Amino acid sequence: MERELLRIIYAFSFFIQFAFLIRLNQIDRQSSITAKKSDEPFVIETQNIKINSKKDIKYKTSVLSRDYISNTNNQLIELLKNKKIYIKEDLSMDDISNMIHVSKNHLSQCISEGLQTNFYDLINKYRIEEFIEQINLNPNLQISELYYQCGFRSKATFYKYFKQQTGITPNDYRKKILEEKEVLQQA
């Protein structure tokens, strides 16, 4: 009886080792397929922002999946659009990484790979959009007062990003709005 039990245990352990080797081979095969696919660019739409994620040379050995990058960026965009966290003038990557529970390095990589920009350019893009929305509602507001309310600390930074995004200065933009408003009132 003892020999029979040993034979069963031996056969069972052989079966487990065999199953383990087969599973290991499957995992190895999947990772090599994934590695081949990661060299190909992919595009994901996330809340009207295109994510074109061909691995950046900077992150060539990254272990972040496409889903992780997409999900992290979706959380980030939701915070920016719905909670308007960019209005906080001293907003940092640490603040956001704590809010969405990812490391600062992973957040930076997700923004870089998924959104094809950097943290400050992204935040300032939303700040400019907020400024444009507010100035369109009330073009008589002081530009300096308004850009502070939108999260900018520096006039130079605000003017730089505004001109970069719109092609004109904030003063010219406000003049354009006031002229359009005047034309509408005359009609």
GROMACS .gro file of C-alpha atoms in nm:
model
  187
    1MET     CA    1   0.000   0.000   0.000
    2GLU     CA    2   0.286   0.236   0.083
    3ARG     CA    3   0.444   0.170  -0.258
    4GLU     CA    4   0.115   0.246  -0.430
    5LEU     CA    5   0.087   0.576  -0.243
    6LEU     CA    6   0.445   0.670  -0.341
    7ARG     CA    7   0.369   0.585  -0.703
    8ILE     CA    8   0.059   0.811  -0.696
    9ILE     CA    9   0.255   1.095  -0.536
   10TYR     CA   10   0.533   1.056  -0.792
   11ALA     CA   11   0.284   1.057  -1.083
   12PHE     CA   12   0.104   1.360  -0.936
   13SER     CA   13   0.427   1.557  -0.890
   14PHE     CA   14   0.530   1.471  -1.246
   15PHE     CA   15   0.192   1.597  -1.371
   16ILE     CA   16   0.229   1.924  -1.176
   17GLN     CA   17   0.582   1.980  -1.311
   18PHE     CA   18   0.462   1.909  -1.664
   19ALA     CA   19   0.167   2.151  -1.627
   20PHE     CA   20   0.401   2.415  -1.482
   21LEU     CA   21   0.639   2.383  -1.779
   22ILE     CA   22   0.354   2.411  -2.027
   23ARG     CA   23   0.223   2.726  -1.852
   24LEU     CA   24   0.571   2.875  -1.840
   25ASN     CA   25   0.606   2.814  -2.213
   26GLN     CA   26   0.271   2.988  -2.276
   27ILE     CA   27   0.374   3.291  -2.072
   28ASP     CA   28   0.704   3.309  -2.256
   29ARG     CA   29   0.526   3.289  -2.591
   30GLN     CA   30   0.277   3.564  -2.489
   31SER     CA   31   0.554   3.796  -2.374
   32SER     CA   32   0.744   3.754  -2.700
   33ILE     CA   33   0.425   3.833  -2.897
   34THR     CA   34   0.364   4.137  -2.678
   35ALA     CA   35   0.724   4.249  -2.726
   36LYS     CA   36   0.681   4.231  -3.104
   37LYS     CA   37   0.353   4.424  -3.085
   38SER     CA   38   0.499   4.694  -2.861
   39ASP     CA   39   0.727   4.805  -3.144
   40GLU     CA   40   0.419   4.887  -3.351
   41PRO     CA   41   0.249   5.220  -3.282
   42PHE     CA   42  -0.108   5.216  -3.159
   43VAL     CA   43  -0.372   5.483  -3.126
   44ILE     CA   44  -0.634   5.502  -2.852
   45GLU     CA   45  -0.904   5.768  -2.825
   46THR     CA   46  -0.947   5.888  -2.469
   47GLN     CA   47  -1.201   6.163  -2.406
   48ASN     CA   48  -1.125   6.351  -2.730
   49ILE     CA   49  -0.748   6.322  -2.685
   50LYS     CA   50  -0.564   6.094  -2.920
   51ILE     CA   51  -0.308   5.868  -2.764
   52ASN     CA   52  -0.045   5.763  -3.011
   53SER     CA   53   0.175   5.536  -2.809
   54LYS     CA   54   0.477   5.417  -2.996
   55LYS     CA   55   0.730   5.341  -2.724
   56ASP     CA   56   0.943   5.643  -2.662
   57ILE     CA   57   1.315   5.576  -2.665
   58LYS     CA   58   1.322   5.718  -2.313
   59TYR     CA   59   1.084   5.443  -2.198
   60LYS     CA   60   1.198   5.159  -2.423
   61THR     CA   61   1.229   4.909  -2.137
   62SER     CA   62   0.903   5.016  -1.972
   63VAL     CA   63   0.675   4.756  -1.818
   64LEU     CA   64   0.365   4.979  -1.832
   65SER     CA   65   0.087   4.826  -2.040
   66ARG     CA   66  -0.122   5.014  -2.292
   67ASP     CA   67  -0.425   4.968  -2.068
   68TYR     CA   68  -0.241   5.110  -1.767
   69ILE     CA   69  -0.130   5.415  -1.968
   70SER     CA   70  -0.479   5.466  -2.107
   71ASN     CA   71  -0.652   5.423  -1.770
   72THR     CA   72  -0.409   5.655  -1.594
   73ASN     CA   73  -0.454   5.921  -1.860
   74ASN     CA   74  -0.833   5.884  -1.845
   75GLN     CA   75  -0.821   5.945  -1.469
   76LEU     CA   76  -0.594   6.244  -1.520
   77ILE     CA   77  -0.811   6.398  -1.793
   78GLU     CA   78  -1.121   6.346  -1.579
   79LEU     CA   79  -0.957   6.528  -1.288
   80LEU     CA   80  -0.856   6.811  -1.517
   81LYS     CA   81  -1.192   6.847  -1.690
   82ASN     CA   82  -1.435   6.777  -1.407
   83LYS     CA   83  -1.252   6.891  -1.094
   84LYS     CA   84  -1.048   7.169  -1.261
   85ILE     CA   85  -0.749   7.093  -1.042
   86TYR     CA   86  -0.525   7.295  -1.276
   87ILE     CA   87  -0.660   7.614  -1.114
   88LYS     CA   88  -0.440   7.545  -0.812
   89GLU     CA   89  -0.135   7.754  -0.899
   90ASP     CA   90   0.116   7.539  -0.714
   91LEU     CA   91  -0.020   7.212  -0.857
   92SER     CA   92   0.255   6.952  -0.883
   93MET     CA   93   0.295   6.609  -1.032
   94ASP     CA   94   0.317   6.475  -0.675
   95ASP     CA   95  -0.029   6.616  -0.603
   96ILE     CA   96  -0.185   6.445  -0.903
   97SER     CA   97   0.001   6.118  -0.857
   98ASN     CA   98  -0.136   6.104  -0.501
   99MET     CA   99  -0.489   6.178  -0.625
  100ILE     CA  100  -0.492   5.895  -0.878
  101HIS     CA  101  -0.271   5.661  -0.675
  102VAL     CA  102   0.016   5.609  -0.919
  103SER     CA  103   0.383   5.686  -0.881
  104LYS     CA  104   0.513   6.018  -1.002
  105ASN     CA  105   0.740   5.839  -1.251
  106HIS     CA  106   0.454   5.632  -1.391
  107LEU     CA  107   0.238   5.943  -1.425
  108SER     CA  108   0.514   6.123  -1.611
  109GLN     CA  109   0.562   5.828  -1.842
  110CYS     CA  110   0.187   5.794  -1.907
  111ILE     CA  111   0.161   6.161  -2.001
  112SER     CA  112   0.469   6.144  -2.220
  113GLU     CA  113   0.384   5.819  -2.398
  114GLY     CA  114   0.008   5.843  -2.408
  115LEU     CA  115  -0.057   6.214  -2.453
  116GLN     CA  116   0.266   6.304  -2.633
  117THR     CA  117   0.332   6.602  -2.407
  118ASN     CA  118   0.479   6.679  -2.067
  119PHE     CA  119   0.310   6.756  -1.737
  120TYR     CA  120   0.346   7.135  -1.743
  121ASP     CA  121   0.242   7.173  -2.107
  122LEU     CA  122  -0.069   6.965  -2.036
  123ILE     CA  123  -0.165   7.162  -1.724
  124ASN     CA  124  -0.103   7.495  -1.895
  125LYS     CA  125  -0.315   7.386  -2.194
  126TYR     CA  126  -0.610   7.341  -1.960
  127ARG     CA  127  -0.535   7.671  -1.788
  128ILE     CA  128  -0.540   7.852  -2.123
  129GLU     CA  129  -0.869   7.684  -2.215
  130GLU     CA  130  -1.014   7.801  -1.881
  131PHE     CA  131  -0.888   8.154  -1.945
  132ILE     CA  132  -1.048   8.156  -2.291
  133GLU     CA  133  -1.376   8.031  -2.149
  134GLN     CA  134  -1.376   8.299  -1.877
  135ILE     CA  135  -1.270   8.586  -2.104
  136ASN     CA  136  -1.542   8.487  -2.351
  137LEU     CA  137  -1.800   8.509  -2.072
  138ASN     CA  138  -1.675   8.846  -1.947
  139PRO     CA  139  -1.425   9.024  -2.175
  140ASN     CA  140  -1.418   9.328  -1.946
  141LEU     CA  141  -1.228   9.143  -1.671
  142GLN     CA  142  -0.864   9.231  -1.614
  143ILE     CA  143  -0.635   8.984  -1.793
  144SER     CA  144  -0.397   8.972  -1.497
  145GLU     CA  145  -0.678   8.893  -1.254
  146LEU     CA  146  -0.813   8.624  -1.481
  147TYR     CA  147  -0.489   8.439  -1.551
  148TYR     CA  148  -0.418   8.418  -1.178
  149GLN     CA  149  -0.766   8.269  -1.128
  150CYS     CA  150  -0.684   8.010  -1.397
  151GLY     CA  151  -0.374   7.893  -1.210
  152PHE     CA  152  -0.088   8.087  -1.368
  153ARG     CA  153   0.165   8.244  -1.134
  154SER     CA  154   0.365   8.426  -1.396
  155LYS     CA  155   0.257   8.675  -1.662
  156ALA     CA  156   0.543   8.563  -1.888
  157THR     CA  157   0.442   8.197  -1.867
  158PHE     CA  158   0.079   8.283  -1.931
  159TYR     CA  159   0.158   8.499  -2.236
  160LYS     CA  160   0.396   8.236  -2.374
  161TYR     CA  161   0.143   7.953  -2.352
  162PHE     CA  162  -0.147   8.170  -2.468
  163LYS     CA  163   0.036   8.284  -2.780
  164GLN     CA  164   0.161   7.929  -2.842
  165GLN     CA  165  -0.191   7.787  -2.822
  166THR     CA  166  -0.390   8.061  -2.997
  167GLY     CA  167  -0.138   8.238  -3.218
  168ILE     CA  168  -0.227   8.581  -3.077
  169THR     CA  169  -0.170   8.773  -2.754
  170PRO     CA  170  -0.434   8.780  -2.479
  171ASN     CA  171  -0.492   9.153  -2.540
  172ASP     CA  172  -0.556   9.092  -2.910
  173TYR     CA  173  -0.787   8.805  -2.822
  174ARG     CA  174  -0.989   9.025  -2.588
  175LYS     CA  175  -1.006   9.303  -2.851
  176LYS     CA  176  -1.136   9.046  -3.100
  177ILE     CA  177  -1.408   8.934  -2.856
  178LEU     CA  178  -1.512   9.293  -2.779
  179GLU     CA  179  -1.531   9.375  -3.152
  180GLU     CA  180  -1.744   9.067  -3.219
  181LYS     CA  181  -1.969   9.156  -2.925
  182GLU     CA  182  -2.007   9.512  -3.059
  183VAL     CA  183  -2.095   9.384  -3.408
  184LEU     CA  184  -2.359   9.153  -3.259
  185GLN     CA  185  -2.509   9.439  -3.057
  186GLN     CA  186  -2.532   9.662  -3.366
  187ALA     CA  187  -2.705   9.392  -3.568
   0.00000   0.00000   0.00000
